[in-house]
mmCIF file of C-alpha atoms in Angstrom:
data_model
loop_
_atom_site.group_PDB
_atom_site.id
_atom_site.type_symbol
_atom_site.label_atom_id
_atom_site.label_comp_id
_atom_site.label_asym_id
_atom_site.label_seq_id
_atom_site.Cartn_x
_atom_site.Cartn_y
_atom_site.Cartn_z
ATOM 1 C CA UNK I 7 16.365 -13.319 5.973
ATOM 2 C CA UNK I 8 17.269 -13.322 2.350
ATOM 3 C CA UNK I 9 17.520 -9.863 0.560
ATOM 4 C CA UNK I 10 14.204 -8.586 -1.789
ATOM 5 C CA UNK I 11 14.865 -8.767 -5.277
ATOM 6 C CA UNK I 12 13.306 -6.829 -8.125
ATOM 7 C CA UNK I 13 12.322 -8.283 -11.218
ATOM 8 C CA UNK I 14 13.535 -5.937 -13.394
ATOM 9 C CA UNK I 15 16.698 -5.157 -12.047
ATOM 10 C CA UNK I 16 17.242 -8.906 -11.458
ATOM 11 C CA UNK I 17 16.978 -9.505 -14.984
ATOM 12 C CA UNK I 18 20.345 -9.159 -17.595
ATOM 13 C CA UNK I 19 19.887 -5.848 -19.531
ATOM 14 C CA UNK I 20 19.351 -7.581 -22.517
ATOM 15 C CA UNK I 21 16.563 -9.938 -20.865
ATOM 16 C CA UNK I 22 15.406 -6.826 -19.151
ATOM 17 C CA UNK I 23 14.936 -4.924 -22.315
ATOM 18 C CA UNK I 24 13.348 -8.125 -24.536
ATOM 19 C CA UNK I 25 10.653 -8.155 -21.771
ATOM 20 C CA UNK I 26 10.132 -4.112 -21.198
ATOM 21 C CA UNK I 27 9.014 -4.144 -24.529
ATOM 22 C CA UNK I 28 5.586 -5.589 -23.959
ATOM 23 C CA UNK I 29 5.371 -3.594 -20.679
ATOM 24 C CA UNK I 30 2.458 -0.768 -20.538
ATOM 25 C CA UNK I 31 2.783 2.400 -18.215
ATOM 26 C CA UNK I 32 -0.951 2.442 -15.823
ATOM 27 C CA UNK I 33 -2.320 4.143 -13.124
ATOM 28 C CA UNK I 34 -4.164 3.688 -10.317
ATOM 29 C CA UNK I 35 -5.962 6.303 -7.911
ATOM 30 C CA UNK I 36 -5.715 5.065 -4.136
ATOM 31 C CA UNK I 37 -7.922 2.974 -2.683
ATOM 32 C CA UNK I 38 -8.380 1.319 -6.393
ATOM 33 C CA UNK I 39 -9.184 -2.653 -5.766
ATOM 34 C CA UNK I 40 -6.421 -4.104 -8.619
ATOM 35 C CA UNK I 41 -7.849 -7.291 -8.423
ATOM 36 C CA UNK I 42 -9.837 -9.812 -6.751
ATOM 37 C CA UNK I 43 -9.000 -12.954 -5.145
ATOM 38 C CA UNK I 44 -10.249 -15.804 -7.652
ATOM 39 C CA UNK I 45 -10.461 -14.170 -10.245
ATOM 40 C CA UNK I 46 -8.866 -14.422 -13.212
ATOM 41 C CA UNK I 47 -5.032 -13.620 -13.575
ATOM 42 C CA UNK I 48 -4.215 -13.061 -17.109
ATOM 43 C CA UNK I 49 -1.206 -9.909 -16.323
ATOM 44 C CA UNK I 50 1.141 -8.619 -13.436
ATOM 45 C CA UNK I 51 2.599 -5.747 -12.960
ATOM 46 C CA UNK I 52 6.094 -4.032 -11.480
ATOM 47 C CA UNK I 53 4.831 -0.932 -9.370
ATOM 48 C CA UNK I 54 6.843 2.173 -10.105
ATOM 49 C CA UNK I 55 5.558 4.126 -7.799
ATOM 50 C CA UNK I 56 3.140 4.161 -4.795
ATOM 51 C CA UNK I 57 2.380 1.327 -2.647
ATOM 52 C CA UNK I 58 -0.168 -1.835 -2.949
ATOM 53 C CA UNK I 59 -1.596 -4.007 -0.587
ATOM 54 C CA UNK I 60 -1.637 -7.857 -0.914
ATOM 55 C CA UNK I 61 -4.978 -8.703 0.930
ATOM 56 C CA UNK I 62 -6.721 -11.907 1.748
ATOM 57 C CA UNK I 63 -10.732 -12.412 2.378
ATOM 58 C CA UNK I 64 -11.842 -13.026 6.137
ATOM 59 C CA UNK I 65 -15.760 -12.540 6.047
ATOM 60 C CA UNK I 66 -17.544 -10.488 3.811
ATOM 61 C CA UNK I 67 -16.804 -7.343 5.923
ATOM 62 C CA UNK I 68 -12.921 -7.576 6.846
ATOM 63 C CA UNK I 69 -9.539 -8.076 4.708
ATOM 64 C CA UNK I 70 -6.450 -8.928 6.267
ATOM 65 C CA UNK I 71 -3.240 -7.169 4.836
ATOM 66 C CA UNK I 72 -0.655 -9.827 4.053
ATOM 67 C CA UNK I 73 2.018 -7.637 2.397
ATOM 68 C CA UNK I 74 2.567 -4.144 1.217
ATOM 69 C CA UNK I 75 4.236 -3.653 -1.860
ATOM 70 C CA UNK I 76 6.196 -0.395 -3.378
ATOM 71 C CA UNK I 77 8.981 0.901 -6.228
ATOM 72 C CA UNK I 78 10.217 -1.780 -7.987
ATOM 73 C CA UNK I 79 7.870 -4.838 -6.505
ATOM 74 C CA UNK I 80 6.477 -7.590 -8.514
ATOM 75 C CA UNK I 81 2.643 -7.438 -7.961
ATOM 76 C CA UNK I 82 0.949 -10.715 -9.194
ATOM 77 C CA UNK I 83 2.708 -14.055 -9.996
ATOM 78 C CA UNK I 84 -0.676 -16.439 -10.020
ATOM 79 C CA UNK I 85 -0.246 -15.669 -13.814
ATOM 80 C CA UNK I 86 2.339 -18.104 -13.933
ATOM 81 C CA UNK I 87 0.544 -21.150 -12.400
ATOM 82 C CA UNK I 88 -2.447 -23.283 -13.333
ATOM 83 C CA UNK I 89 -5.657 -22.147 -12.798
ATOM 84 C CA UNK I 90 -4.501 -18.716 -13.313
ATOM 85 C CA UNK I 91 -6.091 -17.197 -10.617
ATOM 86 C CA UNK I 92 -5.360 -14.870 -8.158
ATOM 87 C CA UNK I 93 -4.920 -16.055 -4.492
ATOM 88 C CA UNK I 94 -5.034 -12.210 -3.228
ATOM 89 C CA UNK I 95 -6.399 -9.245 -3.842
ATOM 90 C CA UNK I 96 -4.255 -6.331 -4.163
ATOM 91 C CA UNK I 97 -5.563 -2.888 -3.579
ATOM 92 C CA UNK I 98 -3.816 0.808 -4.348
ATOM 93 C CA UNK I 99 -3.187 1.896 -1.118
ATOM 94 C CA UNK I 100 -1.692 5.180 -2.535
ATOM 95 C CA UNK I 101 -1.257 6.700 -5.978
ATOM 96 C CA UNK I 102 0.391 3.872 -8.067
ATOM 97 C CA UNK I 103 2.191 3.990 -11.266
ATOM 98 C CA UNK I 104 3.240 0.681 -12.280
ATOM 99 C CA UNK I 105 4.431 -1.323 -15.937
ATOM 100 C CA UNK I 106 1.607 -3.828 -16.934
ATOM 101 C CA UNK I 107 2.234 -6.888 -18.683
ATOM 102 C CA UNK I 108 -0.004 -9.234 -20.523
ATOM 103 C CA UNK I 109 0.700 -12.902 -19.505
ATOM 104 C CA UNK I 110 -0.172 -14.421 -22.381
ATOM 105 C CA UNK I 111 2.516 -12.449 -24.377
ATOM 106 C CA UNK I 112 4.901 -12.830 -21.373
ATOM 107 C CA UNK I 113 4.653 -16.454 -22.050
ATOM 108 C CA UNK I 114 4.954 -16.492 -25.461
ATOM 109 C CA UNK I 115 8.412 -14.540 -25.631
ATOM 110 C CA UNK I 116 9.594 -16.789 -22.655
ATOM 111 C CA UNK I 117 8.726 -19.917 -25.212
ATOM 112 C CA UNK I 118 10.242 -18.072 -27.726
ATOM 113 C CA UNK I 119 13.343 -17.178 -25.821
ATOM 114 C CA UNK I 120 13.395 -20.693 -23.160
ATOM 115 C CA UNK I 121 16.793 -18.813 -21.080
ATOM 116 C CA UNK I 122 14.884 -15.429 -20.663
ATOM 117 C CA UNK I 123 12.219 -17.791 -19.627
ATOM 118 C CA UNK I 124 14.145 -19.527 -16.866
ATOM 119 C CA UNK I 125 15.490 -16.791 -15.664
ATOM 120 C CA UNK I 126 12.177 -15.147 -15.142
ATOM 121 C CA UNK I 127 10.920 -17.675 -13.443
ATOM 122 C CA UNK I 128 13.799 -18.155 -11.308
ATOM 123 C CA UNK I 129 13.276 -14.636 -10.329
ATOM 124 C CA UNK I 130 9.546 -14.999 -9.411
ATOM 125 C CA UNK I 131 10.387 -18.095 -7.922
ATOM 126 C CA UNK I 132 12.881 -16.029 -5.528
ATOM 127 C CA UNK I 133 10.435 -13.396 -5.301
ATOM 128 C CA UNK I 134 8.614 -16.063 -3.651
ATOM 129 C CA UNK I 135 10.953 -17.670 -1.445
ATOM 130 C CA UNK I 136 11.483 -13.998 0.115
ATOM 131 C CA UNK I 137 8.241 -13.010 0.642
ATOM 132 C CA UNK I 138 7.234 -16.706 2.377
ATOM 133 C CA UNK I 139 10.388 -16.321 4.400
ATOM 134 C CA UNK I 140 9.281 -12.626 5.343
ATOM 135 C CA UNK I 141 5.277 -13.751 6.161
ATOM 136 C CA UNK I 142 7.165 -16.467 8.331
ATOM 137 C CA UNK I 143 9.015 -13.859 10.871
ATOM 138 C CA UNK I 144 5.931 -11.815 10.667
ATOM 139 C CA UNK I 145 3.985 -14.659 12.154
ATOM 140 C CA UNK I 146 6.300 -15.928 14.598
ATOM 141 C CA UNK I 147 6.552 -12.278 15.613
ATOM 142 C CA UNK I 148 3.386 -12.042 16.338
ATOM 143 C CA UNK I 149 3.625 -15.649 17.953
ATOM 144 C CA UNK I 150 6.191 -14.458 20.428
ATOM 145 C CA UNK I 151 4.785 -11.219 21.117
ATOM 146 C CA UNK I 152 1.542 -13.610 22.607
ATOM 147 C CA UNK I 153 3.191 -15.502 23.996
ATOM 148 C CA UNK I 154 4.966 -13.116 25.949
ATOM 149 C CA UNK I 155 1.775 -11.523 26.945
ATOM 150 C CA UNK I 156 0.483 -14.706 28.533
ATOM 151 C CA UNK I 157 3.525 -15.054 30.571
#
């Protein structure tokens, strides 16, 4: 399995720095819904501290926990790609300190600076790759583990 990357430590200091300067220290009590599936995804956020679950939507009554997130974790990349909504929802499952970012001003400095740009989406892209390649050995985990039962 590939190693996890962080965003901001991912970054070149001077990319890092461009980009911390739009960031915004929040807060949010546990058990704090973040955001909703469809919904509209117009920031992200690098958790500081604390720990998030990524959830997705069975019925009304139950949510399945498809990742948990802590220090240094890039919460939310649907900001990045049309229609800009979320796929999750993400819920504090602990105290969590975390940088916000707008995306609309995230986007405008990555126009306005088209290598910081690449190279943040490189990282999310990454980001991405990991945490597909992670939910993949979680699943055939759990594939094995039934399969072995029925034996």
């Amino acid at each position: 399995m590939t190693k996890a990357i962080k965003l901001l430590t991912a970054l070149p200091p001077p990319q890092r720095e461009r980009l911390m300067a739009l960031a915004r220290e929040v807060s949010f009590p546990e058990d704090t819904r973040i955001f909703e599936a469809g919904t509209t995804a117009d920031r992200f956020w690098v958790v500081r501290s604390g720990a998030v679950s990524l959830d997705q939507r069975v019925n009304e009554l139950q949510r399945v926990t498809v990742a948990t997130l802590g220090a240094g974790d890039l919460l939310g990349w649907s900001w990045l790609f049309p229609p800009h909504e979320w796929d999750f929802g993400a819920e504090a499952f602990s105290q969590v300190r975390a940088y916000e970012f707008d995306a609309a001003a995230v986007l405008r400095l990555c126009e306005e600076d088209p290598a910081l740009g690449l190279t943040l989406v490189r990282c999310v892209a990454e980001i991405l790759a990991h945490r597909l390649e992670a939910t993949r050995v979680r699943l055939m985990g759990r594939q094995v583990t039934r399969t072995r039962g029925v034996l």
